[in-house]
mmCIF file with all atom_site columns, C-alpha atoms in Angstrom:
data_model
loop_
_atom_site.group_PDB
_atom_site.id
_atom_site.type_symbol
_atom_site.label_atom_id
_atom_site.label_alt_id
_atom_site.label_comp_id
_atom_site.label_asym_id
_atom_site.label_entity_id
_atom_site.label_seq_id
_atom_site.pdbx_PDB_ins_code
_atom_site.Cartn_x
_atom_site.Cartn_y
_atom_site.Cartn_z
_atom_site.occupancy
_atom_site.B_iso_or_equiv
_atom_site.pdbx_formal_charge
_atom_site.auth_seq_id
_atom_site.auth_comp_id
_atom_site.auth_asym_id
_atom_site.auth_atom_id
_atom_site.pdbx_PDB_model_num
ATOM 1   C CA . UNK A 1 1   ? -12.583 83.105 15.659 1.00 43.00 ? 13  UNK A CA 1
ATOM 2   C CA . UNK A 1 2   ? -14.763 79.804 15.047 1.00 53.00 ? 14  UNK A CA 1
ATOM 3   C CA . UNK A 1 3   ? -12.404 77.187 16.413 1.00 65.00 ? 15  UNK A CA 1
ATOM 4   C CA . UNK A 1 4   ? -13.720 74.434 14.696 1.00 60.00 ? 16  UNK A CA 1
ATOM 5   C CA . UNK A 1 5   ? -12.780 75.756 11.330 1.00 66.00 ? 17  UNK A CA 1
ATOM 6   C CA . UNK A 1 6   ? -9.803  77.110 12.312 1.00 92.00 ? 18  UNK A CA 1
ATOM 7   C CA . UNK A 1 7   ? -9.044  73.272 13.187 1.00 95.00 ? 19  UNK A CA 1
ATOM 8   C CA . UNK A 1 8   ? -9.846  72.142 10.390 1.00 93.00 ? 20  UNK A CA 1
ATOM 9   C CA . UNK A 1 9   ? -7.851  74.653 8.250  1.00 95.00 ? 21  UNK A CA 1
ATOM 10  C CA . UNK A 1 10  ? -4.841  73.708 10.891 1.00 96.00 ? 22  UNK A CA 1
ATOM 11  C CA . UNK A 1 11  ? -5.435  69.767 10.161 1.00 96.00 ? 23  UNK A CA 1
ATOM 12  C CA . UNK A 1 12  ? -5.632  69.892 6.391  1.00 96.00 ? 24  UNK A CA 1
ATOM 13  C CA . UNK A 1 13  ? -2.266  71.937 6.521  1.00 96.00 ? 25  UNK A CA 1
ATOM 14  C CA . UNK A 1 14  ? -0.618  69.890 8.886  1.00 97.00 ? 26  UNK A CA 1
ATOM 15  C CA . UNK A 1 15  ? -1.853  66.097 7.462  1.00 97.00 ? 27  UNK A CA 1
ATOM 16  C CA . UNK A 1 16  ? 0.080   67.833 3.963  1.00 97.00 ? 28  UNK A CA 1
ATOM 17  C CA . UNK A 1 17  ? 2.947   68.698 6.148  1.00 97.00 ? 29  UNK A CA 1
ATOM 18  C CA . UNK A 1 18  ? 3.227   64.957 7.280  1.00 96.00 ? 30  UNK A CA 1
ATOM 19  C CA . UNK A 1 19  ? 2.295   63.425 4.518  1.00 95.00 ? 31  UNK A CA 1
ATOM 20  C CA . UNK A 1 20  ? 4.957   65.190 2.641  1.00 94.00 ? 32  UNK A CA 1
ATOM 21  C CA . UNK A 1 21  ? 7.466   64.193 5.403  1.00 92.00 ? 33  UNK A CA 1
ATOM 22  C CA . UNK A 1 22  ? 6.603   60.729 5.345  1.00 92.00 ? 34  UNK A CA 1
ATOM 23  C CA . UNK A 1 23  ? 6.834   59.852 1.552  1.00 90.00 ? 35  UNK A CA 1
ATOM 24  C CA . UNK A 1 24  ? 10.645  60.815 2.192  1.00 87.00 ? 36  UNK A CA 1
ATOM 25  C CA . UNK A 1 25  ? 11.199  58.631 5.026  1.00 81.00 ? 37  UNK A CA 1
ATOM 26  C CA . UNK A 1 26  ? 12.548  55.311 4.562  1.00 68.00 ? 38  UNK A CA 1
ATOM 27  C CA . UNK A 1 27  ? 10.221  52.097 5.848  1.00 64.00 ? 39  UNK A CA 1
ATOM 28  C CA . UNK A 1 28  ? 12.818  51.521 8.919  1.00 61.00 ? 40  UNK A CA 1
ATOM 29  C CA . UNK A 1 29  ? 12.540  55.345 9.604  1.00 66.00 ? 41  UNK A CA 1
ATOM 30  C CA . UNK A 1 30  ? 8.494   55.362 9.779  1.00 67.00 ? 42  UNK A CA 1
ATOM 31  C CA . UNK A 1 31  ? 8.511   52.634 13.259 1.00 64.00 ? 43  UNK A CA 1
ATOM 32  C CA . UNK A 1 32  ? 9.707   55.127 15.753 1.00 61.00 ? 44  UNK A CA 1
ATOM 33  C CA . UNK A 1 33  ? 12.359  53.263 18.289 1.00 58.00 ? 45  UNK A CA 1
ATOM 34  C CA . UNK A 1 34  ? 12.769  55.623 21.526 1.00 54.00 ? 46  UNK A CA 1
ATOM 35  C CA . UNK A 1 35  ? 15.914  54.087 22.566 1.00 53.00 ? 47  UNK A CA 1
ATOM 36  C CA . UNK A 1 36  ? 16.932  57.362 22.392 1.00 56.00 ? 48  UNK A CA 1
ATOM 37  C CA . UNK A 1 37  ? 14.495  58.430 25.074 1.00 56.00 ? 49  UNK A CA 1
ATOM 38  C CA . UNK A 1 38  ? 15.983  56.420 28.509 1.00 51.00 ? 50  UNK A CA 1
ATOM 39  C CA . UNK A 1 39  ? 13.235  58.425 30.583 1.00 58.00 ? 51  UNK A CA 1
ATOM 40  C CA . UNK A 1 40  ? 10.417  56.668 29.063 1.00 62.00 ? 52  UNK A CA 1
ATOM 41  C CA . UNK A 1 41  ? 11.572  53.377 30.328 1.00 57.00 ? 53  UNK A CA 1
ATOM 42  C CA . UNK A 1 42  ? 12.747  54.188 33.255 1.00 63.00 ? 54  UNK A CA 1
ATOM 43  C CA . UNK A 1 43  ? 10.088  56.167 34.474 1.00 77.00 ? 55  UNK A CA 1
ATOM 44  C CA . UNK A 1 44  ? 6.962   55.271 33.162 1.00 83.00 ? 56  UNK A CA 1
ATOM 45  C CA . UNK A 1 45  ? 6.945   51.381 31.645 1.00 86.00 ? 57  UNK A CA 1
ATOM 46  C CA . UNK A 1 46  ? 7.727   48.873 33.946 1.00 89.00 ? 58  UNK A CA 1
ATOM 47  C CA . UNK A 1 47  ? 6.649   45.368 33.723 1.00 92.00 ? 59  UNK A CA 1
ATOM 48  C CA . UNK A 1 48  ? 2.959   44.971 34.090 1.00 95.00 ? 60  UNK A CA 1
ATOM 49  C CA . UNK A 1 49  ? 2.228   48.393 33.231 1.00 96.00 ? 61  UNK A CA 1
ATOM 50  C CA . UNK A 1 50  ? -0.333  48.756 30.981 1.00 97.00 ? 62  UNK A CA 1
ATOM 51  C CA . UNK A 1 51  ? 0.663   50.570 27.746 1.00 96.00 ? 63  UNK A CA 1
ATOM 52  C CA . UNK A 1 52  ? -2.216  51.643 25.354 1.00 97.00 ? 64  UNK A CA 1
ATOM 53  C CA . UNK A 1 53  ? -0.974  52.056 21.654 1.00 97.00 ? 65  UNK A CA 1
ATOM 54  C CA . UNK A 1 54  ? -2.644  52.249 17.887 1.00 97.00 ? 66  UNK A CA 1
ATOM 55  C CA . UNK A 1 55  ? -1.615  50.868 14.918 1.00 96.00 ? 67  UNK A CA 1
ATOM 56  C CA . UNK A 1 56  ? -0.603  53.938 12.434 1.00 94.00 ? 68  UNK A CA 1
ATOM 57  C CA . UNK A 1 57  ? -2.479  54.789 9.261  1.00 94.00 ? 69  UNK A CA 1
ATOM 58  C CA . UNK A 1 58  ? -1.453  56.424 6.706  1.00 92.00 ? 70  UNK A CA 1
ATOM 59  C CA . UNK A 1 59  ? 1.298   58.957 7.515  1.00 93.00 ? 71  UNK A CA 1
ATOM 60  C CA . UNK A 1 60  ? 0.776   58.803 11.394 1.00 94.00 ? 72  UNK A CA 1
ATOM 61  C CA . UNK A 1 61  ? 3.853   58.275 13.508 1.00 92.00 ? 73  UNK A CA 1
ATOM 62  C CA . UNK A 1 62  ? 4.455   54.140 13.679 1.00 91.00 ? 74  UNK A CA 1
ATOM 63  C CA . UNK A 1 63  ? 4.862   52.748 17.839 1.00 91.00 ? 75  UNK A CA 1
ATOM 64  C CA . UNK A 1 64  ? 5.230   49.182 16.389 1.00 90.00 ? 76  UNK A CA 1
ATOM 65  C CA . UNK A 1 65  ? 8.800   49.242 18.182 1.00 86.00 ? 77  UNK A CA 1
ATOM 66  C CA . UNK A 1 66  ? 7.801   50.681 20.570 1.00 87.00 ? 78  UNK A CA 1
ATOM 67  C CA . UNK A 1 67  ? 5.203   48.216 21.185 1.00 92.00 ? 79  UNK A CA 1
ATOM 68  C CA . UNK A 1 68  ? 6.941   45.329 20.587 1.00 90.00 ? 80  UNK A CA 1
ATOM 69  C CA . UNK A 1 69  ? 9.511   46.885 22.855 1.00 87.00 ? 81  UNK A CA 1
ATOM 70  C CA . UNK A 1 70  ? 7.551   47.457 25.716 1.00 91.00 ? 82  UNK A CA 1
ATOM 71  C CA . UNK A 1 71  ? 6.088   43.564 25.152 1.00 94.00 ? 83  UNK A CA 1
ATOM 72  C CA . UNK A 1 72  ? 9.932   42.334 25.496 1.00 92.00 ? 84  UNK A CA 1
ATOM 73  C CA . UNK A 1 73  ? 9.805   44.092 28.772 1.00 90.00 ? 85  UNK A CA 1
ATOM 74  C CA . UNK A 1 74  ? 6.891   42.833 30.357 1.00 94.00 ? 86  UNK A CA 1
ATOM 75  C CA . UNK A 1 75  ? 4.123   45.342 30.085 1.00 95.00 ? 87  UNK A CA 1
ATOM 76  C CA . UNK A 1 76  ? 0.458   44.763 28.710 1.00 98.00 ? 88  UNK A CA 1
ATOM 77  C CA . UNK A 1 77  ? -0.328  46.203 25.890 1.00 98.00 ? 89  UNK A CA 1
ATOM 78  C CA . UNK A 1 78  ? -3.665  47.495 24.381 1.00 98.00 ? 90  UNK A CA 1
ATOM 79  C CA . UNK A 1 79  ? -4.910  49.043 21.628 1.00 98.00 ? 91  UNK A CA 1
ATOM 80  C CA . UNK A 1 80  ? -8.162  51.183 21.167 1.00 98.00 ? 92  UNK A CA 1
ATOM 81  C CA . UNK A 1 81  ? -11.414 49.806 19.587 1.00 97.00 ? 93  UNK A CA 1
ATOM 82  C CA . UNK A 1 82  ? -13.603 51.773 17.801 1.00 94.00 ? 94  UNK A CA 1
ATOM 83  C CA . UNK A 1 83  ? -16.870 51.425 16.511 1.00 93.00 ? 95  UNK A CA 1
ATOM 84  C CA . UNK A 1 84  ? -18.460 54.510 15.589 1.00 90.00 ? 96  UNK A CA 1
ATOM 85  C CA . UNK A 1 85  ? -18.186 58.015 15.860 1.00 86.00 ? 97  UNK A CA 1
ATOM 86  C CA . UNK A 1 86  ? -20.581 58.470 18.717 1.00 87.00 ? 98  UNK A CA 1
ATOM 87  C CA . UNK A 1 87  ? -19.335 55.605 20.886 1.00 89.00 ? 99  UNK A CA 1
ATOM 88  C CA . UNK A 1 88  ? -16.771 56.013 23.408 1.00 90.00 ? 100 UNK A CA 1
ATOM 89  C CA . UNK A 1 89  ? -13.216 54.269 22.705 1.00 95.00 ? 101 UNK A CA 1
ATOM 90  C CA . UNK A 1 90  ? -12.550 51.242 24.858 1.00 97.00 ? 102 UNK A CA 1
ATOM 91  C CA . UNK A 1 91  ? -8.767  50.129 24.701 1.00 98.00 ? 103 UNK A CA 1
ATOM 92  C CA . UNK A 1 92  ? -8.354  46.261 24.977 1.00 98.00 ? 104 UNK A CA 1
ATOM 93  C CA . UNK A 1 93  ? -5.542  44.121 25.454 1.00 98.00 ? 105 UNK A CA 1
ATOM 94  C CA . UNK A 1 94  ? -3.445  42.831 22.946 1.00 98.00 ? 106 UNK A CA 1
ATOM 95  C CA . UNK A 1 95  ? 0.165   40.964 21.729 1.00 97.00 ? 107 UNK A CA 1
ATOM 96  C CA . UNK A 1 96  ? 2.187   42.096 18.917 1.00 95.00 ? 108 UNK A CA 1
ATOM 97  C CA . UNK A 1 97  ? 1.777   39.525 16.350 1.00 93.00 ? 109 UNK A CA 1
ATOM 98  C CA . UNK A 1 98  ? -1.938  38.357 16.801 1.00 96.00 ? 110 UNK A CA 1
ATOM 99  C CA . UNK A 1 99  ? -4.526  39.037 14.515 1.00 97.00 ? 111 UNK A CA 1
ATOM 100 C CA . UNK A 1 100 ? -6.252  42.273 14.353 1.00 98.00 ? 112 UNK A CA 1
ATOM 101 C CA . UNK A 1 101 ? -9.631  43.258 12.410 1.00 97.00 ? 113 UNK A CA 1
ATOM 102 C CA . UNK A 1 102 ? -10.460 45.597 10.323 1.00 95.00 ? 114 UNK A CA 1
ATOM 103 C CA . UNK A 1 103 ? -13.008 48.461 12.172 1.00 93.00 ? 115 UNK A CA 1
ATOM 104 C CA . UNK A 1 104 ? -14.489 51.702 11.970 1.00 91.00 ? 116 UNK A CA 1
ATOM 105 C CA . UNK A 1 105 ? -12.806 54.337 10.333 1.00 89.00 ? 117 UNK A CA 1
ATOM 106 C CA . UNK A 1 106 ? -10.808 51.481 8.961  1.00 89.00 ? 118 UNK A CA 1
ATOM 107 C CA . UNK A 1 107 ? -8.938  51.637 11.872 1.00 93.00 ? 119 UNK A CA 1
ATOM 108 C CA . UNK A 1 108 ? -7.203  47.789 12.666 1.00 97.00 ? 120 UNK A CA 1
ATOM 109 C CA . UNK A 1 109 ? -8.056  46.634 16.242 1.00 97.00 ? 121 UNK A CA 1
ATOM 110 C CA . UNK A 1 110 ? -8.240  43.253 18.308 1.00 98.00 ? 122 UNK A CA 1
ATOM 111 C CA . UNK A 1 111 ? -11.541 42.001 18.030 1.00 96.00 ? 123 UNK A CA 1
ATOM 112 C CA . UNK A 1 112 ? -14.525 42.927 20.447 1.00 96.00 ? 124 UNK A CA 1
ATOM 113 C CA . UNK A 1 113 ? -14.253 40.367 22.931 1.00 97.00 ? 125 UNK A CA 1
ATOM 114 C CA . UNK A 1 114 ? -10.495 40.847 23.801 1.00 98.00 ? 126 UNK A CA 1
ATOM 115 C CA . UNK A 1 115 ? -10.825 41.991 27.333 1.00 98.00 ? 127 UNK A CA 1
ATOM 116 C CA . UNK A 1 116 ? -10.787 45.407 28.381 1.00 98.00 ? 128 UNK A CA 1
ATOM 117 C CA . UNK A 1 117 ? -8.120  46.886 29.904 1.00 98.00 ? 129 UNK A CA 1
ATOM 118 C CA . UNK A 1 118 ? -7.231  50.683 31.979 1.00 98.00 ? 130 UNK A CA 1
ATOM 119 C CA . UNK A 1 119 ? -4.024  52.242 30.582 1.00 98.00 ? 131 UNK A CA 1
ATOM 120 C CA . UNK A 1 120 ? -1.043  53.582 32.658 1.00 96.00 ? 132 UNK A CA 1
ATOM 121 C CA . UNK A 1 121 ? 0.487   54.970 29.773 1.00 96.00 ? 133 UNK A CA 1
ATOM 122 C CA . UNK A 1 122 ? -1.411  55.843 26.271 1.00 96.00 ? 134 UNK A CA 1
ATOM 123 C CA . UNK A 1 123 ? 0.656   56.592 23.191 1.00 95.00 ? 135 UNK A CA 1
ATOM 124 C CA . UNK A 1 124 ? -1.876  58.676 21.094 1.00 97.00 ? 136 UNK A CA 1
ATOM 125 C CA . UNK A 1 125 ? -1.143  59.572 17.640 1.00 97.00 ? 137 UNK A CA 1
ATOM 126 C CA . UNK A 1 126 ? -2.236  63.203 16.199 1.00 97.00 ? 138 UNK A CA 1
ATOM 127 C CA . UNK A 1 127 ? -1.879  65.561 13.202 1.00 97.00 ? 139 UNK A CA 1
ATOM 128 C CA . UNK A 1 128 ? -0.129  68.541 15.308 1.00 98.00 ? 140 UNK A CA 1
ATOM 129 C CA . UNK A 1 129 ? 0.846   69.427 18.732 1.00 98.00 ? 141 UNK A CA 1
ATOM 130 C CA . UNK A 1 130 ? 1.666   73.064 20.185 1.00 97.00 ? 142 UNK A CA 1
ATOM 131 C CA . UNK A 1 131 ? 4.060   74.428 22.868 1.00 97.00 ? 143 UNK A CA 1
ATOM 132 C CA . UNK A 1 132 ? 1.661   73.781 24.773 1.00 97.00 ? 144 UNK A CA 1
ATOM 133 C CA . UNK A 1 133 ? 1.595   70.522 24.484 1.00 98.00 ? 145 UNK A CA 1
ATOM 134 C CA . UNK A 1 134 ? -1.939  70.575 23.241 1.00 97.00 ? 146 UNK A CA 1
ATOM 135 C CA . UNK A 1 135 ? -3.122  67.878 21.073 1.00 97.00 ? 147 UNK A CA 1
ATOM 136 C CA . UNK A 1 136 ? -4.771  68.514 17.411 1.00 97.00 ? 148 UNK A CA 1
ATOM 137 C CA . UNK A 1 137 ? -6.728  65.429 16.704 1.00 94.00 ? 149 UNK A CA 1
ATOM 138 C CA . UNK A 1 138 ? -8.765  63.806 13.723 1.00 89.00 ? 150 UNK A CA 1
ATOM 139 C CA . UNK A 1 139 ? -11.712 65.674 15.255 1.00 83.00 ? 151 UNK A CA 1
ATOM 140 C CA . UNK A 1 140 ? -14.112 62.919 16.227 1.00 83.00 ? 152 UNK A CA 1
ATOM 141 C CA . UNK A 1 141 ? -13.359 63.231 19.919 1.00 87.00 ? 153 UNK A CA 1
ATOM 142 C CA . UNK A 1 142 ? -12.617 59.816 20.647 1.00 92.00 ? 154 UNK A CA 1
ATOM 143 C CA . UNK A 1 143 ? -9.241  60.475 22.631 1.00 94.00 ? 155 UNK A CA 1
ATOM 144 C CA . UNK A 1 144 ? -10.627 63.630 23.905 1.00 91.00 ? 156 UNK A CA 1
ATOM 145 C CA . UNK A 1 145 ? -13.700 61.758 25.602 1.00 93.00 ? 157 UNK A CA 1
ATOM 146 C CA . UNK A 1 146 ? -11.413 58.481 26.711 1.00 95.00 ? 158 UNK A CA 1
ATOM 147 C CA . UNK A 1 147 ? -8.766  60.752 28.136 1.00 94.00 ? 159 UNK A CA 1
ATOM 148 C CA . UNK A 1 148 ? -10.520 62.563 29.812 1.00 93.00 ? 160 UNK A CA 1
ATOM 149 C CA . UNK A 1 149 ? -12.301 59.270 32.017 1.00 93.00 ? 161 UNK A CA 1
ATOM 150 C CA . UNK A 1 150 ? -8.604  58.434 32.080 1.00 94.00 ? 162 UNK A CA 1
ATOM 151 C CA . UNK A 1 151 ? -7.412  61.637 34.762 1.00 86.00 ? 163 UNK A CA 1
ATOM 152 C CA . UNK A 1 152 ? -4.396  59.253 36.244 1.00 91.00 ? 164 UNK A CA 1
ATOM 153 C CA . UNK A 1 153 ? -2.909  57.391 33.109 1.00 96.00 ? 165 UNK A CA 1
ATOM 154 C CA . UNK A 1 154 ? -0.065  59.212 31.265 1.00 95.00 ? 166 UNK A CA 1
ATOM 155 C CA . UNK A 1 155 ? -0.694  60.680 27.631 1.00 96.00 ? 167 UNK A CA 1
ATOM 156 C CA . UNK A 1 156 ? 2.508   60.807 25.109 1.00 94.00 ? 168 UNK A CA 1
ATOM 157 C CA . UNK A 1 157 ? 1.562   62.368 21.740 1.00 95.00 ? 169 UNK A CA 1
ATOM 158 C CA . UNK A 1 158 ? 3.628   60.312 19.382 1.00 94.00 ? 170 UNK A CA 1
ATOM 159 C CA . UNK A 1 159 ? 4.458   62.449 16.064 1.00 94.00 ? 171 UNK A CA 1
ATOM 160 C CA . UNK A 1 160 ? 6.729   63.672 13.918 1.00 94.00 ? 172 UNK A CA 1
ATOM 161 C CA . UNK A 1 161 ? 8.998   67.062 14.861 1.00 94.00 ? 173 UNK A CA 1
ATOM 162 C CA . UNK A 1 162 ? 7.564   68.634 11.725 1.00 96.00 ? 174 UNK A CA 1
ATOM 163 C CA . UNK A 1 163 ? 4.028   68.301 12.942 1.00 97.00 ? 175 UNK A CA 1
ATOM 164 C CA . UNK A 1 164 ? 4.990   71.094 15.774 1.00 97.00 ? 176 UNK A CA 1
ATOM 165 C CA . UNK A 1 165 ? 3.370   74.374 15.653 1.00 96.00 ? 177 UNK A CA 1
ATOM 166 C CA . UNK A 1 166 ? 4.012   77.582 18.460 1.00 95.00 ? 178 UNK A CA 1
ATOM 167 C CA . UNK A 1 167 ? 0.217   77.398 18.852 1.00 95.00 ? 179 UNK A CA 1
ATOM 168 C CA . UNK A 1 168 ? -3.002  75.399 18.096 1.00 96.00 ? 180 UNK A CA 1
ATOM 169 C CA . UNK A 1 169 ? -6.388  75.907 18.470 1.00 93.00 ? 181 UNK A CA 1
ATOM 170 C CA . UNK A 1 170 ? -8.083  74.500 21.382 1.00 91.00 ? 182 UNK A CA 1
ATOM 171 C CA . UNK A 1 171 ? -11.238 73.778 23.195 1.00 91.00 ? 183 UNK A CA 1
ATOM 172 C CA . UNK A 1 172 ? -12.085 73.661 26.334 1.00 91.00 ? 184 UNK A CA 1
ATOM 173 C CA . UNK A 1 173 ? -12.560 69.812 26.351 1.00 90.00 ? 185 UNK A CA 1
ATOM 174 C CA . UNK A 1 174 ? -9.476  69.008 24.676 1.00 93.00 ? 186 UNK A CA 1
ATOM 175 C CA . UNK A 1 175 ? -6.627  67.255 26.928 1.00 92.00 ? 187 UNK A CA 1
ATOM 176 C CA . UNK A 1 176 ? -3.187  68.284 27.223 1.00 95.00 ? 188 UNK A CA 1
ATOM 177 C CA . UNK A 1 177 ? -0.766  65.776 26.926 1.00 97.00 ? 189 UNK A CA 1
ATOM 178 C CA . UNK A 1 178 ? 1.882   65.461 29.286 1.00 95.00 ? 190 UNK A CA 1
ATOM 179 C CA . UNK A 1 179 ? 5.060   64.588 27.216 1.00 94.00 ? 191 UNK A CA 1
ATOM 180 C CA . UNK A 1 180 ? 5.834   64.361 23.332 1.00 94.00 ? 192 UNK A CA 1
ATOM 181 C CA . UNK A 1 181 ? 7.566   61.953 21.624 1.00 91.00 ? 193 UNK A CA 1
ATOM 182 C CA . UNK A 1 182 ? 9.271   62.953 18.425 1.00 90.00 ? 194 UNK A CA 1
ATOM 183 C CA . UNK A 1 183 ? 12.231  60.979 15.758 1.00 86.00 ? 195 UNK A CA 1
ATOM 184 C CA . UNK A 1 184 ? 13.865  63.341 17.303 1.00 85.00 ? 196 UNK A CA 1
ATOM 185 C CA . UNK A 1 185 ? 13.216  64.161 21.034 1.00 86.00 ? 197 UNK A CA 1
ATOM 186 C CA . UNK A 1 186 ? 11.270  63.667 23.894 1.00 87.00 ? 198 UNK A CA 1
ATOM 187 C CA . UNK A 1 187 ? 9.280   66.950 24.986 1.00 92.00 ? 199 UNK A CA 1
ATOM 188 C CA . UNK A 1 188 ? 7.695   67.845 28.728 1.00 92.00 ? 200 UNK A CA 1
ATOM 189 C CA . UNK A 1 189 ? 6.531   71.136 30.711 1.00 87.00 ? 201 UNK A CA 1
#
């Protein structure tokens, strides 16, 4: 089976799965709060830590709360910066509420001389995860390549329950994640 196109037939299916989702969600609904999720805190975000996040587009999962959240509490945040397809992701620090410029992929990001900062914990945003807790991407690689330089930090997949599927695709460079955040629950092995 040629893995790259079965990916690509699994991300087109599952972006129309979300997107679907999503247009019947409410605006409060689409910022995920994970009040709900006690182990999060407790165990993995104290103050200082350094918690890496995105800002969603389109139908992606929203961690503005959670964000914000995690500000009230005393960690760092940091968002990733992009700026092409070839060049690795760097992840620099950042407040809710200042400005943030419009970049590659039009992703929003702090501008390039916010400093750079290592992640504890990353909150990565995808189109599907598995039982597995494997991760189905955009397919440029970027969190693939950064997580990978990034063996100690911990990765949360932040989605919606719909985007679950018994099995994806994978590669052998693609990164497991190590727990899943859902509307709905918080998954681990």
């Amino acid at each position: 089976m040629d893995s790259v196109a079965d990916k690509n037939t699994q991300r087109a299916r599952y972006r129309q799965i979300r997107d679907d989702f999503v247009r019947n969600l409410g605006d409060n609904d689409r910022a995920l709060c994970f009040s709900h999720i006690p182990g999060l805190l407790n165990m993995h975000l104290q103050a200082g830590t350094v918690l890496a996040g995105y800002i969603a587009k389109g139908s992606e999962a929203d961690p503005s709360r959670l964000l914000a959240q995690a500000h009230e509490q005393g960690c760092q945040i940091a968002l990733p910066h992009v700026t092409s397809k070839s060049a690795p992701m760097r992840f620099l620090r950042w407040s809710p509420g200042e400005p943030l410029i419009a970049g590659a992929f039009g992703l929003m990001q702090p501008d390039a001389s916010a400093e750079v900062v290592r992640p504890d914990v990353l909150l990565v945003p995808l189109v599907a995860f598995d039982d597995r807790l494997m991760r189905l991407g955009q397919g440029a690689g970027h969190y693939d390549r950064a997580l990978s330089l990034l063996e100690n930090s911990f990765v949360v997949g932040l989605g919606w329950c719909i985007q679950h599927a018994a099995v994806l695709p994978n590669d052998p460079w693609d990164i497991p994640l190590d727990a899943m955040l859902t509307e709905k629950s918080w998954i681990t092995l």
